[in-house]
Coordinates of C-alpha atoms and ligand atoms in Angstrom, one line a residue:
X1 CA 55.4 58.0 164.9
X2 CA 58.3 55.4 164.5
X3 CA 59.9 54.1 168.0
X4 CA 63.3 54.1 167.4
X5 CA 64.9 50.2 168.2
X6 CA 67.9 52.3 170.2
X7 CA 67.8 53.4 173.7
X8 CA 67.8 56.9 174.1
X9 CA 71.1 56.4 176.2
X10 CA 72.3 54.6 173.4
X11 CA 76.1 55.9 172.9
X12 CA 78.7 54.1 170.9
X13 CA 80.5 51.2 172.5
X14 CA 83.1 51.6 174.9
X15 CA 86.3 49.7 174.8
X16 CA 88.4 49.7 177.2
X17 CA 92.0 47.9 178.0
X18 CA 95.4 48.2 179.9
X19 CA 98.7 47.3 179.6
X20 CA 101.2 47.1 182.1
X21 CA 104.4 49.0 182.2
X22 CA 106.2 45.9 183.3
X23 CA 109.3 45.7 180.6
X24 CA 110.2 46.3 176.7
X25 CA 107.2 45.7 174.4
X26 CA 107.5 42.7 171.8
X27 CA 106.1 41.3 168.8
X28 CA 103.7 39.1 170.8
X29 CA 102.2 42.3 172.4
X30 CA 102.5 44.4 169.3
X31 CA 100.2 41.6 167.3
X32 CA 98.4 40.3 170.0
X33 CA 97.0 43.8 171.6
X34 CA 98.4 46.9 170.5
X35 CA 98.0 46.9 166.5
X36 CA 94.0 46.0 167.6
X37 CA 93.6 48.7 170.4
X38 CA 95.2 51.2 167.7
X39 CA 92.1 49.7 165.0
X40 CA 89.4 49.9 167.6
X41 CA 89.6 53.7 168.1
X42 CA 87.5 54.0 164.9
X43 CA 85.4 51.7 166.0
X44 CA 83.9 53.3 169.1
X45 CA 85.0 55.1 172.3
X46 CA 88.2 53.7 173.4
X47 CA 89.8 54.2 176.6
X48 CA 93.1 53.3 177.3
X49 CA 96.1 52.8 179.8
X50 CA 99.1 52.7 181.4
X51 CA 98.7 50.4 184.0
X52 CA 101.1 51.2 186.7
X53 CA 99.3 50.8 190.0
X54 CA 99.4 46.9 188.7
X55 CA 102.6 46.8 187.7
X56 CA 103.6 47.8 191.2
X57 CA 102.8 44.5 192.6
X58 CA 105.7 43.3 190.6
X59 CA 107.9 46.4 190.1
X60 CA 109.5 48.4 193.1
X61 CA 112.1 49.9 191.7
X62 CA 110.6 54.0 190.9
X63 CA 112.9 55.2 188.7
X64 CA 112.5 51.8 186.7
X65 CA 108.7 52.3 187.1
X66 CA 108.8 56.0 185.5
X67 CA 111.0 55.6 182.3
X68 CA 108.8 51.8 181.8
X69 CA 105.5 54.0 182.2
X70 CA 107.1 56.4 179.7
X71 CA 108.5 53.7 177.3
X72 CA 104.6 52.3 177.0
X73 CA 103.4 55.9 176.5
X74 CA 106.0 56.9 173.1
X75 CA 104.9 53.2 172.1
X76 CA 101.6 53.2 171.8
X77 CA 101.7 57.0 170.5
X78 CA 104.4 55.8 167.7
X79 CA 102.4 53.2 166.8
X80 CA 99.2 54.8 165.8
X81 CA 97.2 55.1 169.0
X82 CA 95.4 59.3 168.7
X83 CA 94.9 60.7 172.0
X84 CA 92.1 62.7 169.9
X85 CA 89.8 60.0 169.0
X86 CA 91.1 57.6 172.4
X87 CA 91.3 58.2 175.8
X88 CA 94.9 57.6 176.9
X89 CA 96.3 58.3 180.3
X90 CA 98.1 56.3 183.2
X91 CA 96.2 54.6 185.8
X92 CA 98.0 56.1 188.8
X93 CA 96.1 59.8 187.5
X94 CA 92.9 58.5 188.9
X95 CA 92.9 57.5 191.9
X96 CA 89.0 56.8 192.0
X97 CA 89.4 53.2 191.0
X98 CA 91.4 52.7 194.2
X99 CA 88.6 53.3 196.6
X100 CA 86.3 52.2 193.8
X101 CA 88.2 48.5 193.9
X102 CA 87.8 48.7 197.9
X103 CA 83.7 49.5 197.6
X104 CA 83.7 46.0 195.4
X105 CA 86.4 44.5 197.2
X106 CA 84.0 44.4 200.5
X107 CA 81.1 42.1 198.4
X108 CA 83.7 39.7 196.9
X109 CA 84.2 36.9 198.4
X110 CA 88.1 35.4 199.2
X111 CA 87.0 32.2 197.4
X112 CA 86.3 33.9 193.8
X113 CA 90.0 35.6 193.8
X114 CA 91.6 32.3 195.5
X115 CA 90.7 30.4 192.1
X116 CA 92.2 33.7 190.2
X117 CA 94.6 31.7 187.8
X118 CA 97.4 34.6 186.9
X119 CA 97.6 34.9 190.6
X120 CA 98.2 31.3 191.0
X121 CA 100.7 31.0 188.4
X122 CA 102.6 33.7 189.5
X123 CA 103.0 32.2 192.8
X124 CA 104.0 28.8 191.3
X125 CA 106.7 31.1 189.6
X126 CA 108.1 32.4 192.6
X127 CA 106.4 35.6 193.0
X128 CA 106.0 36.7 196.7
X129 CA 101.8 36.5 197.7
X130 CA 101.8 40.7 198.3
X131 CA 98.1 41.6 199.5
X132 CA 98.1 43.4 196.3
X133 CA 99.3 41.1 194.2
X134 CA 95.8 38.4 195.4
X135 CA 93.6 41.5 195.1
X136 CA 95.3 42.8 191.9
X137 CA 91.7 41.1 189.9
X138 CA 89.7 43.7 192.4
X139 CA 91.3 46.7 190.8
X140 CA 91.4 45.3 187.7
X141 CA 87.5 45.5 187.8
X142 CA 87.5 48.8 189.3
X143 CA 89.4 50.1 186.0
X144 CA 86.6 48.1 183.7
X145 CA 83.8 49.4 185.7
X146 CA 84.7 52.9 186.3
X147 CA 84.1 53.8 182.9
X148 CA 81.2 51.4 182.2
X149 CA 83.1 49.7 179.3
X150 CA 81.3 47.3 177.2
X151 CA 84.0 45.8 175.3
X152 CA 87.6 44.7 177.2
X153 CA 90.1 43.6 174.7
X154 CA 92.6 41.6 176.3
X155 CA 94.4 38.2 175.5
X156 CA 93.7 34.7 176.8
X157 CA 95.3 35.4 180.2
X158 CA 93.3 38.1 181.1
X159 CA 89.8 36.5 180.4
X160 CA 89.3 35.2 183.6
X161 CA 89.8 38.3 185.4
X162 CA 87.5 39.8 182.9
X163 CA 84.8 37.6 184.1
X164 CA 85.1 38.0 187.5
X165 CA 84.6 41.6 186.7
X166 CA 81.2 40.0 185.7
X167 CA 80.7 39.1 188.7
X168 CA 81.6 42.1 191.3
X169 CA 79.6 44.0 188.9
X170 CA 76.5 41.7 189.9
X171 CA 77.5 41.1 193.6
X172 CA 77.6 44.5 194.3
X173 CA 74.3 45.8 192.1
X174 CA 72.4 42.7 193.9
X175 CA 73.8 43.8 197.1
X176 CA 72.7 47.3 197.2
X177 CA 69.7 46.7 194.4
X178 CA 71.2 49.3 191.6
X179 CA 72.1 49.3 188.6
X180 CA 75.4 51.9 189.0
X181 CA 77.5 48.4 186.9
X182 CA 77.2 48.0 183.3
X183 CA 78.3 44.4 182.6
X184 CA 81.7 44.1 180.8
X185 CA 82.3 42.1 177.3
X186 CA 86.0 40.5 176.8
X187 CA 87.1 40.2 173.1
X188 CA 89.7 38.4 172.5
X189 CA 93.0 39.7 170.7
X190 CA 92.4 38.2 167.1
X191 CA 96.7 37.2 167.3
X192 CA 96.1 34.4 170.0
X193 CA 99.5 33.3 170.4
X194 CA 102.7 34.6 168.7
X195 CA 105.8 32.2 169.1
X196 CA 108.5 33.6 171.1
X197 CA 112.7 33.1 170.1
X198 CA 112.8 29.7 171.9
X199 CA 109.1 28.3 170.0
X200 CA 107.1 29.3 173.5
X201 CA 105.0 32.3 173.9
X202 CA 106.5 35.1 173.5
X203 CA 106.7 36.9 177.1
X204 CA 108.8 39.6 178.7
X205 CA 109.2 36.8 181.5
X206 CA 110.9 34.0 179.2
X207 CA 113.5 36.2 177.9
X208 CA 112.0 34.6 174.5
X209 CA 111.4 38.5 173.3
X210 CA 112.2 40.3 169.7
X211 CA 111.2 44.0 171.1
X212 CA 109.2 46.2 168.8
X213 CA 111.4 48.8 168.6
X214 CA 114.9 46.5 168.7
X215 CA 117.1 47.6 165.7
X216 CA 120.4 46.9 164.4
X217 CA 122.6 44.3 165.8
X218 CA 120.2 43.7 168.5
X219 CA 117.6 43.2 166.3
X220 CA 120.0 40.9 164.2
X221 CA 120.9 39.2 167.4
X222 CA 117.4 38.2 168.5
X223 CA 116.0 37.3 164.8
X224 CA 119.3 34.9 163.9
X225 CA 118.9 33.8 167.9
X226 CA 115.1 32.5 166.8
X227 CA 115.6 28.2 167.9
X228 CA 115.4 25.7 164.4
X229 CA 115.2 22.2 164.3
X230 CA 118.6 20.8 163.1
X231 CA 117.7 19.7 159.7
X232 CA 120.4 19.8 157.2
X233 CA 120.4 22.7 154.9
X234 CA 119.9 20.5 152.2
X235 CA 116.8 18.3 152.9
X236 CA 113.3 19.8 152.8
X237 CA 111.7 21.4 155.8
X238 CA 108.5 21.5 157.4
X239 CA 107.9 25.1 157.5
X240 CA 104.5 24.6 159.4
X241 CA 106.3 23.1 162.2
X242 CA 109.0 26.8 162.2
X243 CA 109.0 29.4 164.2
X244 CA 111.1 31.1 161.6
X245 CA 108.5 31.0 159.2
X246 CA 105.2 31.8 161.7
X247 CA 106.8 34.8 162.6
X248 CA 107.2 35.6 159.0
X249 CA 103.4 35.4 158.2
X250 CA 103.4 38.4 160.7
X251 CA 104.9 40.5 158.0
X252 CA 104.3 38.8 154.6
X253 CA 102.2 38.9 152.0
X254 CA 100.6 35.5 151.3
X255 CA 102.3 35.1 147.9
X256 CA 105.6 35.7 150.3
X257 CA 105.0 33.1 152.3
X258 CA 103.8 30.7 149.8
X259 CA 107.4 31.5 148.2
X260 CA 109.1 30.8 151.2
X261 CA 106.9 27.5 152.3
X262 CA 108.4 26.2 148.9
X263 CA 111.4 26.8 149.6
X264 CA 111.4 24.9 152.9
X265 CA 109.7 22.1 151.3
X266 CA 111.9 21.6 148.2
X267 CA 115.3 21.9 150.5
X268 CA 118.4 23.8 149.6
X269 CA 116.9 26.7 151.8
X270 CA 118.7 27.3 155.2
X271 CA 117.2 28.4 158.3
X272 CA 119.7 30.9 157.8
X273 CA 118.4 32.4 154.8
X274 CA 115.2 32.0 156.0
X275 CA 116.0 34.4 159.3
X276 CA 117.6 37.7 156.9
X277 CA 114.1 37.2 155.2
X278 CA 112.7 37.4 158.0
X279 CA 114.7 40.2 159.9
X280 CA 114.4 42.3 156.5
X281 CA 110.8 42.2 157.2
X282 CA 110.9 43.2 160.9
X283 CA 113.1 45.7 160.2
X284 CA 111.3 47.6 157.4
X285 CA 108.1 47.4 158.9
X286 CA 108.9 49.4 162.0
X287 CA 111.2 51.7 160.6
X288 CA 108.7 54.4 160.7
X289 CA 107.3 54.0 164.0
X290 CA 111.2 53.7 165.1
X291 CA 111.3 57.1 164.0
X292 CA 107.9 58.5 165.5
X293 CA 108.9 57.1 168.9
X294 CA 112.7 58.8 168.9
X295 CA 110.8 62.1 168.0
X296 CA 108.7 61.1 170.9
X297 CA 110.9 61.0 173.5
X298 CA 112.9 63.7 172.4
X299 CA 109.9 65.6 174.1
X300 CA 108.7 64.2 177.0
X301 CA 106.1 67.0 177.9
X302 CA 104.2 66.6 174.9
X303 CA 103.7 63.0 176.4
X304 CA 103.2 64.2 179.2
X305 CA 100.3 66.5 178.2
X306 CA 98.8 63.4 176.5
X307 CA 98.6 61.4 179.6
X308 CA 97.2 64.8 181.7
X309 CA 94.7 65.8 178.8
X310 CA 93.2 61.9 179.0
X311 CA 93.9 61.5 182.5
X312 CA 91.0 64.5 182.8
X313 CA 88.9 62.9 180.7
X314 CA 88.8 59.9 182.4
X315 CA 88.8 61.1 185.8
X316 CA 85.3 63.1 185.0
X317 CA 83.7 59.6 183.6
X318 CA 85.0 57.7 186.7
X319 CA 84.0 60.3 189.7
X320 CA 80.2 59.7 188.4
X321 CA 80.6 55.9 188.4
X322 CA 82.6 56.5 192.0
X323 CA 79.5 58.9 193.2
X324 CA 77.2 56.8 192.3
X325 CA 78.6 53.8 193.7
X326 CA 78.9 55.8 196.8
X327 CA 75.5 57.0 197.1
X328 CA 74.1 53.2 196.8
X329 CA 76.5 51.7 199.8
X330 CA 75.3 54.4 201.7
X331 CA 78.9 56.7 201.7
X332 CA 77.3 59.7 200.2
Ligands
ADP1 P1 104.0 39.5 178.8 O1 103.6 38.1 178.6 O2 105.2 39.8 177.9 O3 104.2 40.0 180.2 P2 101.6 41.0 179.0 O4 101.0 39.9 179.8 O5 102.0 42.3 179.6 O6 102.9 40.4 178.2 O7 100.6 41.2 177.8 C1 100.1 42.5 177.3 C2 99.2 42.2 176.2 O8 99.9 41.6 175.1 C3 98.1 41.2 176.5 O9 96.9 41.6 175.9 C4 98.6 39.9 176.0 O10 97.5 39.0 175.7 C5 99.3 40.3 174.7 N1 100.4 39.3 174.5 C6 101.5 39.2 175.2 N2 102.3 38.2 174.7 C7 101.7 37.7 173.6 C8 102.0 36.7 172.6 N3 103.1 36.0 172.7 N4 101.1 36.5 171.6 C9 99.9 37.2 171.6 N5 99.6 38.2 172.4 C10 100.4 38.5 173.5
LIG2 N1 96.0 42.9 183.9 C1 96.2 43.3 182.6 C2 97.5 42.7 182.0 O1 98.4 42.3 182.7 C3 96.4 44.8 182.6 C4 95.1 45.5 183.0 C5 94.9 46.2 184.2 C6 93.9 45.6 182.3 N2 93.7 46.7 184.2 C7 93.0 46.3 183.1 C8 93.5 45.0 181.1 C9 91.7 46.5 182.7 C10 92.2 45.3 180.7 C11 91.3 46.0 181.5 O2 97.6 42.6 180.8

């Protein structure tokens, strides 16, 4: 007889990743995270969500929190994300991982979150030092771990938090000798870092954002706003060196942007033109999910029976982790 190479508990991978409800949603997080969350749900079982609890260490304004949490929920949904094959709900609708992030919160030490970089960067930006906001990479784990993902998607930022997830999972299977942990993966979003209106990265907290579902003269506004060097329309350009033209190799085909390089390098070509080219693209591209997402909203209860229907689903997966977890400290 022929022993199989798989496990029997084999099951397909598990990705899993959040996203705050902190503000509009841009290009930046449209490329760098959403478009591959939305291509991973055929690639396994994904679970994913509004991350709300989080964003409450920086939000505290409710009805602000409600309609953001909403606005992330007609996003993802408009732009491909099917609450059939993924798990999709907001993390509030479990409150497992809260006492699940206090169970791992009691075998990590202060001195593994004190080097957490987000939270010191956030406190060199002004940010007041909540309790939650230094713990915030404790709950973070408890969302990974509570469904035993394997894969976490997530960009640069978030890679460190990732692997201190690592290593609560370890602390606290070494501590109580189980095995109730699976240890996580991060992946990193294949769009590392897309250029913001000002040439940084584009963040909600730079004001640097062209929003994914901007249109018409705001759209305009941001897209003709983009910063450009001062060379005269006349002399060549170095498109490499453009934002202009990086964020056009979001949308274009290559034989596009080969046309367009060659116009920046045999001058004659504006920044000007360059930016209508480029706003064209923006513009045509979402048009679509423009329209899903206004159908959206129109009815909030189907969105809300998305979030309930997931939120179900990943409650039951993250009691058994929670029981389990329970039993070993000696709780059950
Ligand atoms: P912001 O910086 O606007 O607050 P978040 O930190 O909430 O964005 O990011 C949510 C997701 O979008 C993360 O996975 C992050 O890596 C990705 N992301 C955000 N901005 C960019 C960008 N400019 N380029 C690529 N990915 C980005
Ligand atoms: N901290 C993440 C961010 O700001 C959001 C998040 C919360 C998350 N929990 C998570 C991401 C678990 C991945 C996995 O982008």
């Amino acid at each position: 007889m022929s022993v199989s190479a798989e496990a029997p508990t084999a099951r397909p991978k598990r990705f899993l990743s959040g996203v705050q409800p902190s503000g509009k949603l841009h290009l930046g997080n449209y490329f760098g995270a959403i478009r591959q969350h939305v291509e991973l749900q055929d690639e396994g079982e994904s679970y994913y969500f509004i991350a709300n609890y989080h964003a409450l260490t920086t939000i505290h304004d409710a009805a602000l929190l409600l309609q953001n949490t909403r606005d992330v929920a007609a996003t993802y949904l408009a732009l491909g994300l099917d609450p059939k094959k993924a798990t999709f709900f907001r993390q509030s609708d479990v409150p497992e991982v809260t006492e699940l992030a206090w169970l791992l919160s009691t075998v990590t030490g202060m001195g593994l979150l004190e080097r957490a970089v987000s939270y010191k960067d956030k406190i060199a930006r002004g940010l007041q030092a909540s309790v939650g906001l230094f713990t915030y990479p404790v709950l973070m784990a408890a969302d990974i771990l509570a469904y035993s993902s394997d894969v976490v998607p997530v960009g640069q930022d978030q890679v460190q938090h990732v692997e201190m997830t690592q290593d609560m999972a370890e602390y606290f299977n070494n501590t109580f000798s189980c095995q109730v942990f699976r240890r996580p993966e991060f992946r990193l979003n294949k769009t590392a870092k897309v250029p913001g209106t000002d040439g940084q990265k584009m963040s909600k907290s730079y004001g640097n954002t062209i929003g994914i579902f901007s249109a018409g003269s705001e759209l305009k506004k941001s897209v003709m706003g983009i910063v450009t060097d001062s060379t005269p329309l006349e002399e060549p350009k170095d498109p490499s060196r453009c934002t202009v033209y990086a964020l056009y190799g979001l949308f274009a085909a290559p034989e596009e942007m080969e046309a367009m390089g060659a116009n920046y390098r045999k001058g004659g070509y504006g920044y000007g033109s360059a930016k209508k080219e480029l706003l064209a693209k923006v513009d045509a591209y979402f048009a679509p999910y423009r329209e899903k997402r206004a159908q959206l909203l129109a009815h909030p209860d189907e969105i809300e029976d998305v979030l309930a229907d997931g939120a179900r689903r990943a409650r039951a997966e993250a009691r058994k982790t929670l029981d389990a977890a329970r039993h070993a400290c000696g709780l059950a």
